[in-house]
N, CA, C and O atoms as a DFTB+ gen file, in Angstrom:
732 C
 N C O
     1  1      18.908     -13.395      13.261
     2  2      18.494     -14.084      13.628
     3  2      17.335     -13.963      12.271
     4  3      17.333     -14.820      11.387
     5  1      16.509     -12.942      12.263
     6  2      15.764     -12.346      11.516
     7  2      15.907     -12.747       9.465
     8  3      15.087     -12.977       8.576
     9  1      17.242     -12.648       9.534
    10  2      17.952     -12.782       8.308
    11  2      17.716     -14.503       8.075
    12  3      17.563     -15.028       6.972
    13  1      17.726     -15.128       9.229
    14  2      17.768     -16.890       9.051
    15  2      15.824     -17.099       8.888
    16  3      15.348     -18.120       8.392
    17  1      15.107     -16.145       9.313
    18  2      13.725     -16.811       9.060
    19  2      13.394     -16.161       7.855
    20  3      12.586     -16.771       7.154
    21  1      13.747     -15.243       7.496
    22  2      13.838     -14.926       6.337
    23  2      13.964     -15.640       4.857
    24  3      13.188     -15.672       3.902
    25  1      14.955     -16.063       5.022
    26  2      15.147     -16.865       4.030
    27  2      14.567     -18.592       4.203
    28  3      14.061     -19.428       3.454
    29  1      14.847     -18.544       5.173
    30  2      14.043     -19.800       5.749
    31  2      12.351     -20.046       5.115
    32  3      11.852     -20.979       4.485
    33  1      11.675     -18.463       5.726
    34  2      10.348     -18.468       4.855
    35  2      10.172     -18.294       3.303
    36  3       9.165     -18.616       2.671
    37  1      11.510     -17.636       2.706
    38  2      11.477     -17.798       1.477
    39  2      11.510     -19.024       0.466
    40  3      10.920     -19.307      -0.577
    41  1      12.432     -19.592       1.228
    42  2      12.569     -21.123       1.031
    43  2      10.841     -22.765       1.340
    44  3      10.604     -23.836       0.782
    45  1      10.354     -22.201       2.154
    46  2       9.031     -22.422       2.027
    47  2       8.450     -22.154       0.778
    48  3       8.109     -22.972      -0.076
    49  1       8.361     -20.811       0.750
    50  2       7.353     -19.985       0.096
    51  2       7.691     -20.804      -1.055
    52  3       6.687     -21.503      -1.190
    53  1       8.464     -21.106      -1.905
    54  2       8.990     -21.692      -3.070
    55  2       7.495     -23.162      -3.101
    56  3       6.720     -23.403      -4.026
    57  1       7.594     -23.865      -1.696
    58  2       7.174     -25.063      -2.315
    59  2       5.285     -24.677      -2.397
    60  3       4.400     -25.474      -2.707
    61  1       5.137     -23.283      -2.025
    62  2       3.871     -22.989      -1.769
    63  2       2.761     -22.495      -2.933
    64  3       3.360     -21.972      -3.873
    65  1       1.714     -22.513      -3.067
    66  2       1.078     -22.003      -4.190
    67  2      -0.048     -21.170      -4.024
    68  3      -0.983     -21.465      -3.280
    69  1       0.032     -19.806      -4.912
    70  2      -1.469     -19.446      -4.699
    71  2      -2.488     -20.528      -4.919
    72  3      -2.359     -21.722      -5.192
    73  1      -3.569     -19.742      -4.716
    74  2      -4.960     -21.448      -5.018
    75  2      -4.913     -21.524      -6.516
    76  3      -4.942     -22.498      -7.268
    77  1      -4.790     -19.530      -6.874
    78  2      -5.224     -20.041      -8.570
    79  2      -4.001     -19.590      -9.314
    80  3      -3.963     -18.776     -10.236
    81  1      -2.867     -20.341      -8.689
    82  2      -1.897     -19.943      -9.162
    83  2      -1.484     -21.424     -10.627
    84  3      -0.340     -21.847     -10.795
    85  1      -2.165     -21.701     -11.085
    86  2      -1.659     -23.039     -11.954
    87  2      -1.208     -22.872     -13.064
    88  3      -0.319     -23.471     -13.668
    89  1      -2.352     -21.355     -13.559
    90  2      -1.817     -21.055     -14.705
    91  2      -1.590     -19.481     -14.708
    92  3      -2.393     -18.931     -13.955
    93  1      -0.784     -18.666     -15.299
    94  2      -0.852     -17.515     -15.304
    95  2      -2.324     -16.272     -14.935
    96  3      -3.502     -16.422     -15.260
    97  1      -1.722     -15.155     -14.203
    98  2      -3.401     -14.701     -14.769
    99  2      -2.938     -13.383     -13.561
   100  3      -2.238     -13.265     -12.555
   101  1      -3.832     -12.562     -14.418
   102  2      -3.200     -10.771     -14.590
   103  2      -5.281     -11.145     -13.734
   104  3      -6.242     -11.913     -13.765
   105  1      -4.574      -9.505     -12.940
   106  2      -6.166      -8.907     -12.033
   107  2      -5.626      -7.549     -12.091
   108  3      -4.599      -7.005     -11.686
   109  1      -7.154      -7.018     -13.032
   110  2      -7.072      -5.343     -12.359
   111  2      -7.487      -5.019     -11.440
   112  3      -8.225      -5.899     -10.997
   113  1      -7.414      -3.668     -10.450
   114  2      -8.856      -3.174      -9.646
   115  2      -9.812      -2.500     -10.303
   116  3      -9.680      -1.984     -11.413
   117  1     -10.749      -2.497      -9.647
   118  2     -12.063      -2.228      -9.791
   119  2     -12.354      -0.931      -8.912
   120  3     -12.633      -0.705      -7.735
   121  1     -12.102      -0.029     -10.337
   122  2     -12.787       1.418      -9.613
   123  2     -13.983       0.952      -9.067
   124  3     -14.725       0.007      -9.336
   125  1     -13.991       2.070      -8.025
   126  2     -15.080       2.247      -7.234
   127  2     -15.240       1.649      -6.394
   128  3     -15.474       2.152      -5.295
   129  1     -15.152      -0.076      -6.657
   130  2     -14.853      -1.501      -5.452
   131  2     -14.216      -0.997      -4.464
   132  3     -14.624      -0.897      -3.307
   133  1     -13.115      -0.637      -4.928
   134  2     -11.495      -0.612      -4.486
   135  2     -11.075       0.641      -3.825
   136  3     -11.508       1.741      -4.168
   137  1      -9.843       0.371      -2.445
   138  2      -9.847       2.033      -1.828
   139  2      -8.194       1.487      -1.466
   140  3      -7.602       0.420      -1.301
   141  1      -7.920       2.860      -1.465
   142  2      -6.564       2.810      -0.468
   143  2      -6.549       4.463       0.441
   144  3      -6.281       5.628       0.148
   145  1      -6.985       3.744       1.603
   146  2      -7.214       4.833       2.680
   147  2      -5.636       5.307       3.560
   148  3      -4.820       4.467       3.940
   149  1      -5.528       6.325       3.689
   150  2      -4.522       6.570       5.056
   151  2      -4.923       7.572       6.126
   152  3      -5.775       8.394       5.789
   153  1      -4.575       7.616       7.024
   154  2      -5.068       7.395       8.271
   155  2      -3.447       8.281       9.101
   156  3      -2.302       7.844       8.989
   157  1      -3.811       9.421       9.796
   158  2      -3.065      10.164      10.576
   159  2      -3.419      10.658      11.627
   160  3      -4.615      10.939      11.703
   161  1      -2.787      10.866      12.481
   162  2      -3.205      10.916      14.069
   163  2      -2.910      12.852      14.164
   164  3      -2.278      13.542      13.364
   165  1      -3.467      13.184      15.143
   166  2      -2.919      14.504      15.641
   167  2      -3.792      14.778      16.489
   168  3      -5.013      14.657      16.395
   169  1      -2.849      15.349      17.768
   170  2      -3.735      15.503      19.196
   171  2      -5.160      15.729      19.299
   172  3      -5.861      15.167      20.141
   173  1      -5.654      16.683      18.304
   174  2      -6.911      17.662      18.399
   175  2      -7.864      16.222      17.707
   176  3      -8.717      15.832      18.504
   177  1      -7.813      15.398      16.328
   178  2      -8.206      14.659      15.576
   179  2      -7.773      13.331      15.252
   180  3      -6.816      12.764      15.779
   181  1      -8.611      12.803      14.251
   182  2      -7.567      11.696      13.341
   183  2      -8.797      12.474      11.809
   184  3      -9.861      13.024      11.524
   185  1      -7.235      11.784      11.225
   186  2      -7.719      12.221       9.413
   187  2      -7.048      11.471       8.476
   188  3      -5.878      11.314       8.126
   189  1      -8.467      10.926       8.081
   190  2      -8.879       9.436       6.908
   191  2      -9.250      10.365       5.710
   192  3     -10.283      11.034       5.687
   193  1      -8.116      10.342       4.502
   194  2      -8.014      10.318       3.428
   195  2      -7.953       9.161       2.589
   196  3      -7.199       8.233       2.883
   197  1      -8.692       9.132       1.552
   198  2      -9.767       7.752       0.887
   199  2      -9.733       8.101      -0.834
   200  3     -10.242       9.019      -1.478
   201  1      -8.950       7.009      -1.210
   202  2      -8.652       7.583      -3.056
   203  2      -9.627       5.852      -3.638
   204  3      -9.294       4.710      -3.324
   205  1     -10.893       6.292      -4.573
   206  2     -11.028       5.490      -5.440
   207  2     -10.753       4.930      -6.588
   208  3     -11.158       3.868      -7.062
   209  1      -9.650       6.139      -7.225
   210  2      -9.335       6.307      -8.375
   211  2      -8.098       5.965      -8.408
   212  3      -7.386       6.746      -7.777
   213  1      -7.478       4.980      -8.966
   214  2      -6.466       4.439      -8.801
   215  2      -6.245       3.161      -9.791
   216  3      -7.097       2.380     -10.214
   217  1      -4.214       3.198     -10.135
   218  2      -4.624       1.924     -11.101
   219  2      -4.198       0.554     -10.008
   220  3      -4.278       0.924      -8.837
   221  1      -3.803      -0.807     -10.137
   222  2      -3.500      -1.704     -10.070
   223  2      -3.824      -2.908     -10.409
   224  3      -4.950      -3.359     -10.200
   225  1      -2.661      -3.722     -11.102
   226  2      -2.414      -4.885     -10.870
   227  2      -1.974      -5.329     -10.940
   228  3      -1.030      -4.763     -11.493
   229  1      -1.700      -6.486     -10.750
   230  2      -1.422      -7.729      -9.928
   231  2      -1.158      -9.367     -10.949
   232  3      -2.198      -9.806     -11.441
   233  1      -0.605      -9.716     -11.068
   234  2      -0.028     -10.577     -12.161
   235  2       0.425     -11.859     -10.961
   236  3       1.136     -11.689      -9.971
   237  1      -0.129     -12.947     -11.341
   238  2      -0.147     -13.898     -10.527
   239  2       0.207     -15.132     -10.973
   240  3      -0.773     -15.843     -11.193
   241  1       1.449     -15.727     -11.222
   242  2       2.106     -16.727     -11.694
   243  2       1.861     -18.399     -10.831
   244  3       1.003     -18.778     -10.033
   245  1       3.312     -19.233     -11.582
   246  2       3.405     -20.147     -10.730
   247  2       4.472     -20.224      -9.401
   248  3       4.486     -20.868      -8.352
   249  1       5.390     -19.169     -10.057
   250  2       6.066     -19.040      -8.991
   251  2       5.790     -17.391      -8.337
   252  3       6.074     -16.370      -8.963
   253  1       4.979     -17.427      -6.495
   254  2       4.678     -17.493      -6.197
   255  2       5.505     -16.511      -5.076
   256  3       5.099     -15.969      -4.048
   257  1       6.795     -16.520      -5.702
   258  2       7.658     -15.654      -4.870
   259  2       7.846     -14.725      -5.330
   260  3       8.210     -13.804      -4.599
   261  1       7.705     -14.509      -6.669
   262  2       7.635     -13.575      -7.875
   263  2       6.376     -12.871      -8.362
   264  3       6.202     -12.962      -9.577
   265  1       5.395     -12.142      -7.632
   266  2       4.646     -11.915      -8.344
   267  2       3.845     -10.538      -8.790
   268  3       2.978     -10.256      -7.962
   269  1       3.917      -9.707      -9.784
   270  2       4.267      -8.476     -10.175
   271  2       2.931      -7.794      -9.419
   272  3       1.862      -8.396      -9.330
   273  1       3.124      -6.640      -8.965
   274  2       1.867      -6.148      -8.027
   275  2       2.697      -4.488      -8.119
   276  3       3.755      -3.972      -7.756
   277  1       1.515      -4.135      -8.802
   278  2       1.730      -2.389      -9.246
   279  2       0.554      -1.578      -8.970
   280  3      -0.597      -1.788      -9.350
   281  1       0.889      -0.858      -8.432
   282  2      -0.198       0.064      -7.704
   283  2       0.156       1.706      -7.838
   284  3       0.947       2.181      -7.022
   285  1      -0.315       2.391      -8.662
   286  2      -0.153       4.245      -8.889
   287  2      -1.353       4.817      -8.650
   288  3      -2.396       4.598      -9.266
   289  1      -1.124       5.833      -7.400
   290  2      -2.503       6.598      -7.518
   291  2      -1.984       8.361      -7.325
   292  3      -0.952       8.705      -6.750
   293  1      -2.895       9.207      -7.903
   294  2      -2.771      10.243      -8.103
   295  2      -2.804      10.940      -6.647
   296  3      -3.704      10.446      -5.967
   297  1      -2.144      11.858      -6.035
   298  2      -2.231      12.521      -5.080
   299  2      -3.518      13.111      -4.550
   300  3      -4.208      13.061      -3.532
   301  1      -3.503      13.870      -6.087
   302  2      -4.965      14.997      -5.682
   303  2      -7.001      13.664      -6.103
   304  3      -8.128      13.990      -6.475
   305  1      -6.359      12.306      -5.738
   306  2      -6.971      11.648      -5.770
   307  2      -7.883      11.165      -4.961
   308  3      -8.880      10.457      -5.102
   309  1      -7.068      11.956      -3.624
   310  2      -7.531      11.310      -1.925
   311  2      -8.282      12.619      -1.454
   312  3      -7.898      13.786      -1.530
   313  1      -9.630      12.028      -0.871
   314  2     -10.518      12.569      -0.295
   315  2     -10.580      13.158       1.434
   316  3     -11.696      12.639       1.440
   317  1     -10.477      13.551       2.400
   318  2     -10.391      13.785       3.579
   319  2     -11.919      14.251       4.106
   320  3     -12.386      14.364       5.240
   321  1     -12.590      14.510       2.513
   322  2     -14.314      15.605       3.648
   323  2     -14.113      16.820       4.411
   324  3     -14.745      17.356       5.322
   325  1     -12.770      17.176       3.610
   326  2     -12.295      18.608       3.711
   327  2     -11.534      19.221       3.035
   328  3     -10.325      19.087       3.223
   329  1     -12.108      20.211       1.890
   330  2     -11.477      20.614       0.765
   331  2     -10.295      21.307       1.039
   332  3      -9.338      21.459       0.280
   333  1     -10.480      21.854       2.568
   334  2      -8.926      23.261       2.762
   335  2      -7.897      21.765       3.402
   336  3      -6.730      21.659       3.026
   337  1      -8.232      21.199       3.924
   338  2      -6.854      20.134       4.789
   339  2      -6.734      19.496       3.395
   340  3      -5.543      19.442       3.089
   341  1      -7.602      18.950       2.356
   342  2      -7.346      18.343       1.076
   343  2      -5.880      19.492      -0.035
   344  3      -5.158      18.908      -0.843
   345  1      -5.789      20.627       0.137
   346  2      -5.382      21.602      -0.472
   347  2      -4.545      21.873      -0.207
   348  3      -3.652      22.110      -1.021
   349  1      -4.349      22.019       1.563
   350  2      -3.279      22.133       2.284
   351  2      -2.183      20.595       1.836
   352  3      -1.140      20.509       1.189
   353  1      -2.971      19.642       2.488
   354  2      -2.227      18.708       2.015
   355  2      -1.629      17.980       0.557
   356  3      -1.018      16.920       0.427
   357  1      -2.026      18.910      -0.399
   358  2      -1.669      18.840      -1.835
   359  2       0.054      19.901      -1.556
   360  3       1.173      19.512      -1.889
   361  1      -0.195      20.883      -1.056
   362  2       0.812      21.848      -0.682
   363  2       2.144      21.127      -0.180
   364  3       3.355      21.068      -0.390
   365  1       1.320      20.718       0.467
   366  2       2.644      19.409       1.733
   367  2       3.444      18.914       0.875
   368  3       4.657      19.034       0.703
   369  1       2.491      18.236       0.255
   370  2       2.871      16.530      -0.275
   371  2       3.662      17.678      -1.814
   372  3       4.448      16.927      -2.392
   373  1       3.662      18.572      -2.264
   374  2       4.547      19.001      -3.401
   375  2       3.825      18.288      -4.728
   376  3       4.431      17.755      -5.657
   377  1       2.011      18.446      -4.547
   378  2       1.787      17.594      -5.788
   379  2       2.450      18.041      -7.118
   380  3       2.956      17.146      -7.796
   381  1       2.502      19.181      -7.525
   382  2       2.448      19.963      -8.494
   383  2       3.740      19.428      -8.894
   384  3       3.935      19.737     -10.070
   385  1       4.939      18.589      -8.291
   386  2       6.488      18.053      -8.597
   387  2       6.360      16.603      -8.455
   388  3       7.003      16.024      -9.330
   389  1       5.671      15.718      -7.546
   390  2       5.153      14.751      -7.042
   391  2       4.120      14.040      -6.957
   392  3       3.674      13.340      -6.047
   393  1       3.594      14.392      -8.503
   394  2       1.797      13.641      -8.843
   395  2       1.331      12.682      -7.998
   396  3       0.403      12.845      -7.206
   397  1       2.030      11.573      -8.171
   398  2       1.450      10.307      -7.636
   399  2       2.261       9.569      -6.384
   400  3       3.341       9.924      -5.910
   401  1       1.542       8.589      -6.037
   402  2       2.100       7.609      -4.908
   403  2       2.644       6.545      -6.021
   404  3       2.265       6.834      -7.156
   405  1       3.483       5.334      -5.928
   406  2       3.511       4.712      -6.470
   407  2       4.168       3.118      -4.815
   408  3       4.805       3.228      -3.768
   409  1       3.323       1.604      -5.741
   410  2       4.234       0.697      -4.671
   411  2       4.181      -0.311      -6.209
   412  3       3.394      -0.327      -7.155
   413  1       5.196      -0.947      -5.946
   414  2       5.758      -2.108      -6.670
   415  2       6.491      -3.204      -6.056
   416  3       7.715      -3.231      -5.927
   417  1       5.611      -4.175      -5.655
   418  2       5.837      -5.555      -5.600
   419  2       7.091      -6.680      -6.595
   420  3       6.904      -6.944      -7.783
   421  1       8.071      -7.098      -5.944
   422  2       9.065      -7.297      -6.535
   423  2       9.414      -9.322      -5.656
   424  3       9.831     -10.407      -6.060
   425  1       8.951      -8.790      -4.478
   426  2       8.765     -10.226      -4.069
   427  2       7.554     -10.954      -3.096
   428  3       6.561     -10.257      -2.888
   429  1       7.590     -12.193      -2.550
   430  2       6.073     -12.377      -1.517
   431  2       7.012     -13.790      -1.021
   432  3       7.844     -14.461      -1.632
   433  1       6.420     -13.891       0.454
   434  2       6.012     -15.248       0.982
   435  2       4.821     -15.602       2.012
   436  3       4.176     -14.999       2.869
   437  1       4.867     -16.731       1.542
   438  2       3.413     -17.097       2.077
   439  2       3.300     -17.073       3.700
   440  3       4.092     -17.575       4.498
   441  1       2.717     -16.724       3.834
   442  2       2.994     -17.257       5.435
   443  2       1.373     -17.680       6.592
   444  3       0.763     -18.539       5.955
   445  1       1.001     -17.536       7.228
   446  2       0.031     -18.408       7.877
   447  2      -1.069     -17.785       7.391
   448  3      -1.854     -18.711       7.185
   449  1      -1.725     -16.524       7.009
   450  2      -3.029     -16.570       7.237
   451  2      -2.989     -15.356       5.817
   452  3      -3.896     -14.532       5.703
   453  1      -1.840     -15.416       4.836
   454  2      -1.827     -14.664       3.452
   455  2      -0.371     -14.680       3.051
   456  3       0.180     -15.770       2.894
   457  1       0.374     -13.416       2.852
   458  2       0.808     -13.302       2.157
   459  2       1.952     -12.076       2.585
   460  3       1.489     -10.945       2.437
   461  1       2.869     -12.108       2.912
   462  2       3.695     -10.797       3.190
   463  2       4.998     -10.898       1.420
   464  3       5.831     -11.651       0.917
   465  1       4.050      -9.029       1.066
   466  2       4.737      -8.400       0.108
   467  2       5.926      -7.426       0.171
   468  3       6.094      -6.330       0.706
   469  1       6.498      -8.039      -0.393
   470  2       7.807      -6.973      -0.190
   471  2       8.355      -6.187      -1.543
   472  3       8.517      -6.600      -2.691
   473  1       8.544      -5.079      -1.030
   474  2       8.809      -4.382      -2.800
   475  2       9.465      -2.582      -2.363
   476  3       9.946      -2.344      -1.256
   477  1       9.344      -1.546      -3.437
   478  2       9.301      -0.312      -3.427
   479  2       8.121       0.701      -3.499
   480  3       7.231       0.823      -4.341
   481  1       8.362       1.322      -2.468
   482  2       7.084       2.904      -2.358
   483  2       7.787       3.872      -2.309
   484  3       8.527       4.345      -1.446
   485  1       7.379       4.275      -3.777
   486  2       7.672       5.595      -4.547
   487  2       6.530       7.198      -3.744
   488  3       5.401       7.516      -4.118
   489  1       7.249       7.780      -2.782
   490  2       6.122       9.041      -2.091
   491  2       6.937       9.992      -2.346
   492  3       8.131       9.703      -2.276
   493  1       6.542      11.477      -2.733
   494  2       7.496      12.432      -2.654
   495  2       8.645      12.229      -3.361
   496  3       9.637      12.595      -2.731
   497  1       8.831      11.857      -4.252
   498  2      10.349      11.083      -4.791
   499  2      11.243      10.509      -4.155
   500  3      12.456      10.447      -4.359
   501  1      10.354       9.915      -3.057
   502  2      11.903       9.096      -2.580
   503  2      11.061       7.218      -2.330
   504  3      10.009       6.749      -1.896
   505  1      12.045       6.846      -2.787
   506  2      12.024       5.550      -2.599
   507  2      12.441       4.706      -1.918
   508  3      13.668       4.671      -1.826
   509  1      11.442       3.412      -0.960
   510  2      12.355       3.244      -0.044
   511  2      11.285       1.535      -0.309
   512  3      10.514       1.378      -1.256
   513  1      11.462       0.825       0.436
   514  2      11.699      -0.641       0.830
   515  2      10.724      -0.723       2.001
   516  3      10.981      -0.497       3.183
   517  1       9.247      -1.185       1.315
   518  2       8.603      -1.435       2.528
   519  2       7.990      -2.841       2.326
   520  3       7.827      -3.384       1.233
   521  1       7.760      -3.212       3.209
   522  2       7.043      -5.075       3.243
   523  2       5.964      -5.294       4.276
   524  3       6.012      -4.903       5.442
   525  1       4.944      -5.997       3.680
   526  2       3.542      -5.703       4.782
   527  2       2.439      -6.860       4.245
   528  3       2.320      -7.248       3.083
   529  1       1.670      -7.302       5.417
   530  2       1.148      -8.497       4.673
   531  2      -0.321      -8.285       4.202
   532  3      -1.134      -7.444       4.587
   533  1      -0.473      -9.453       3.092
   534  2      -1.798      -9.418       2.792
   535  2      -2.446     -10.386       2.609
   536  3      -1.842     -11.458       2.554
   537  1      -3.569     -10.370       2.486
   538  2      -4.692     -11.315       2.688
   539  2      -5.793     -11.375       1.728
   540  3      -6.677     -10.522       1.645
   541  1      -5.679     -12.621       0.875
   542  2      -6.114     -12.266      -0.055
   543  2      -7.482     -13.527       0.101
   544  3      -7.355     -14.447       0.909
   545  1      -8.877     -13.383      -0.874
   546  2      -9.885     -14.149      -1.117
   547  2     -10.004     -14.333      -2.547
   548  3      -9.880     -13.468      -3.414
   549  1     -10.247     -15.515      -2.683
   550  2     -10.737     -15.828      -3.886
   551  2     -11.768     -16.271      -4.553
   552  3     -12.080     -17.363      -4.076
   553  1     -12.455     -15.975      -5.416
   554  2     -13.769     -16.090      -6.324
   555  2     -13.820     -16.995      -8.013
   556  3     -12.918     -17.824      -7.890
   557  1     -14.231     -17.117      -8.954
   558  2     -13.963     -17.923      -9.889
   559  2     -12.990     -16.557     -10.388
   560  3     -11.806     -16.620     -10.058
   561  1     -13.446     -15.321     -11.173
   562  2     -12.709     -14.685     -11.287
   563  2     -12.177     -13.231     -11.398
   564  3     -11.837     -12.368     -12.207
   565  1     -12.345     -13.552      -9.843
   566  2     -11.577     -12.183      -8.671
   567  2     -10.886     -12.582      -8.026
   568  3     -10.515     -13.755      -8.064
   569  1     -10.385     -11.485      -7.002
   570  2      -9.727     -11.889      -6.101
   571  2      -9.886     -10.566      -5.286
   572  3      -9.395      -9.672      -5.974
   573  1     -10.431      -9.995      -3.947
   574  2     -10.448      -9.500      -3.034
   575  2      -9.069      -9.352      -1.865
   576  3      -8.970     -10.155      -0.938
   577  1      -8.216      -8.398      -2.036
   578  2      -6.873      -8.493      -1.123
   579  2      -6.934      -7.344      -0.455
   580  3      -7.207      -6.241      -0.928
   581  1      -6.643      -7.646       0.803
   582  2      -6.622      -6.606       2.118
   583  2      -5.108      -6.382       2.684
   584  3      -4.318      -7.323       2.757
   585  1      -4.787      -5.103       3.062
   586  2      -3.389      -5.441       3.715
   587  2      -3.007      -3.659       4.466
   588  3      -3.059      -3.019       3.415
   589  1      -2.783      -2.919       5.238
   590  2      -2.064      -2.288       5.820
   591  2      -0.489      -2.349       5.597
   592  3       0.205      -3.296       5.227
   593  1      -0.150      -1.086       5.927
   594  2       1.122      -1.071       6.596
   595  2       1.469       0.528       6.961
   596  3       0.875       1.422       6.357
   597  1       2.238       0.761       7.750
   598  2       2.897       2.408       8.344
   599  2       4.271       2.728       8.157
   600  3       5.207       2.164       8.724
   601  1       4.346       3.609       7.379
   602  2       5.555       4.431       6.923
   603  2       5.748       5.496       8.078
   604  3       4.816       5.795       8.825
   605  1       7.029       6.060       8.184
   606  2       7.111       7.322       8.769
   607  2       7.591       8.743       7.912
   608  3       8.698       8.825       7.381
   609  1       6.652       9.749       7.877
   610  2       7.067      11.059       6.845
   611  2       7.898      11.408       6.373
   612  3       8.298      11.769       5.266
   613  1       8.383      11.204       7.950
   614  2       9.916      11.980       8.162
   615  2      10.912      10.631       6.791
   616  3      11.486      11.061       5.790
   617  1      10.876       9.732       7.005
   618  2      11.399       9.159       5.783
   619  2      11.551       9.468       4.305
   620  3      12.454       9.066       3.571
   621  1      10.253      10.450       3.898
   622  2       9.570      10.319       2.278
   623  2      10.319      11.876       2.605
   624  3       9.886      12.777       1.887
   625  1      11.240      12.220       3.468
   626  2      11.516      14.198       3.580
   627  2      10.389      15.064       4.014
   628  3      10.401      16.292       3.935
   629  1       9.189      14.176       4.587
   630  2       7.992      15.244       4.129
   631  2       7.875      16.050       6.352
   632  3       7.899      15.439       7.420
   633  1       7.786      17.241       6.098
   634  2       7.609      17.935       6.778
   635  2       6.037      17.714       7.670
   636  3       4.897      17.827       7.218
   637  1       6.366      17.456       8.708
   638  2       4.652      16.834       9.469
   639  2       3.686      17.842       9.059
   640  3       4.240      18.939       8.986
   641  1       3.034      17.863       8.903
   642  2       1.364      18.929       9.148
   643  2       1.383      19.172       9.970
   644  3       1.911      18.415      10.783
   645  1       0.756      20.563      10.443
   646  2       0.066      20.886      11.578
   647  2      -0.935      21.920      11.682
   648  3      -1.131      22.924      10.998
   649  1      -1.614      21.375      12.846
   650  2      -2.886      21.923      12.869
   651  2      -2.736      23.075      14.464
   652  3      -2.277      22.519      15.461
   653  1      -3.129      24.583      14.589
   654  2      -2.760      25.077      15.566
   655  2      -1.651      25.172      16.298
   656  3      -1.609      25.235      17.527
   657  1      -0.515      25.186      15.361
   658  2       0.692      25.159      15.652
   659  2       1.470      23.648      16.474
   660  3       2.693      23.700      16.601
   661  1       0.840      22.549      16.923
   662  2       0.406      21.182      16.679
   663  2       0.887      20.253      15.591
   664  3       0.190      20.489      14.605
   665  1       1.541      19.544      15.391
   666  2       2.132      19.072      14.539
   667  2       1.574      17.486      14.300
   668  3       1.286      17.099      15.433
   669  1       1.442      16.975      13.847
   670  2       0.893      15.546      13.767
   671  2       1.751      14.670      13.747
   672  3       2.964      14.810      13.595
   673  1       0.973      13.441      13.946
   674  2       2.287      11.710      14.709
   675  2       3.293      11.823      13.050
   676  3       2.605      12.080      12.061
   677  1       4.198      11.710      12.915
   678  2       4.982      10.522      12.113
   679  2       4.499       9.854      11.330
   680  3       4.469      10.135      10.132
   681  1       3.990       8.765      11.869
   682  2       3.863       8.169      10.969
   683  2       2.240       8.043      10.345
   684  3       1.215       8.704      10.515
   685  1       2.501       7.146       9.749
   686  2       1.124       7.443       8.508
   687  2       0.625       6.151       8.425
   688  3       1.647       5.466       8.439
   689  1      -0.417       5.330       8.338
   690  2      -0.978       4.450       8.070
   691  2      -1.560       4.467       7.200
   692  3      -2.431       5.305       6.968
   693  1      -1.151       3.288       6.272
   694  2      -2.110       2.967       4.736
   695  2      -2.443       1.743       4.780
   696  3      -1.854       0.662       4.781
   697  1      -3.464       2.093       4.817
   698  2      -4.868       0.551       4.438
   699  2      -4.990       0.509       2.888
   700  3      -4.757       1.443       2.121
   701  1      -5.356      -0.616       2.604
   702  2      -5.768      -1.084       0.922
   703  2      -6.366      -2.346       1.037
   704  3      -5.938      -3.384       1.542
   705  1      -7.733      -2.008       0.325
   706  2      -8.648      -2.945      -0.136
   707  2      -8.543      -3.170      -1.175
   708  3      -8.761      -2.149      -1.827
   709  1      -8.285      -4.088      -1.848
   710  2      -8.802      -3.621      -3.122
   711  2      -9.827      -5.156      -3.886
   712  3      -9.730      -6.253      -3.335
   713  1     -10.577      -5.003      -4.939
   714  2     -11.187      -5.633      -5.336
   715  2     -10.828      -6.037      -7.183
   716  3     -11.041      -5.379      -8.201
   717  1     -10.191      -7.448      -6.958
   718  2      -9.667      -6.847      -8.782
   719  2     -10.564      -8.358      -9.080
   720  3     -11.158      -9.166      -8.366
   721  1     -10.259      -8.203     -10.670
   722  2     -11.173      -8.996     -11.722
   723  2      -9.876      -9.375     -12.726
   724  3      -8.977      -8.613     -13.080
   725  1     -10.010     -10.390     -12.973
   726  2      -9.167     -11.271     -14.318
   727  2      -9.892     -11.295     -15.263
   728  3     -11.103     -11.073     -15.232
   729  1      -9.016     -11.661     -16.542
   730  2      -9.450     -11.337     -17.788
   731  2     -11.030     -12.094     -17.634
   732  3     -11.827     -12.057     -18.571
C-alpha cells in the first residue's frame, strides 16, 4: 500500500511545478542566516547543537521530481554552548576520521504543504536513505526552506553519549532552516 501511495504521489508530482521553476535556478545558503541544529534527549536535560557554517546548494529546474540538493557541514561547526560537551561529541563522532555530515537529495514529490525530499545522509561513515518534509517560501531571488527529520544513532554505528552513566535517547532530531539566494 505504501509503495502504491509513493508511486501515486510521484506521478502527481510530475505535473506539479515549484513556483519559481519556470527556468532552472540555483540557490546557495546564506551563512549566518541559515542554520542546522540537532536535538537529543537525556533524562536529565535536552541538548541542542547549532551550526550556521555549512554549505548548501539547491538546483531547481522544470523537472521538480529531480532537484539537486546538497548539504555538507563540518562536525566541529556545531556548538551546544558547552565546550566540554562539544569536545566529547567530537570524540564520540570520530570527527578526525569522519569530519563532516552530508545530505544529497535525489528526488522530491509535491505534497499539500511543501515537498518530501528523498536522498542519502552520510554520517559517521555510514550512508542511509532518508526522507523528510520541507516547506519553501519564495521571494524575488530567495528561497527559505524549513524542515526536520529523525535518525537513530545506532543506525550510524554510534554509541549513545552518557551523563552519569545514563545514556541519551537513540533518536536524534535534525532541524533545517535555510535561507538561500539565487544568482
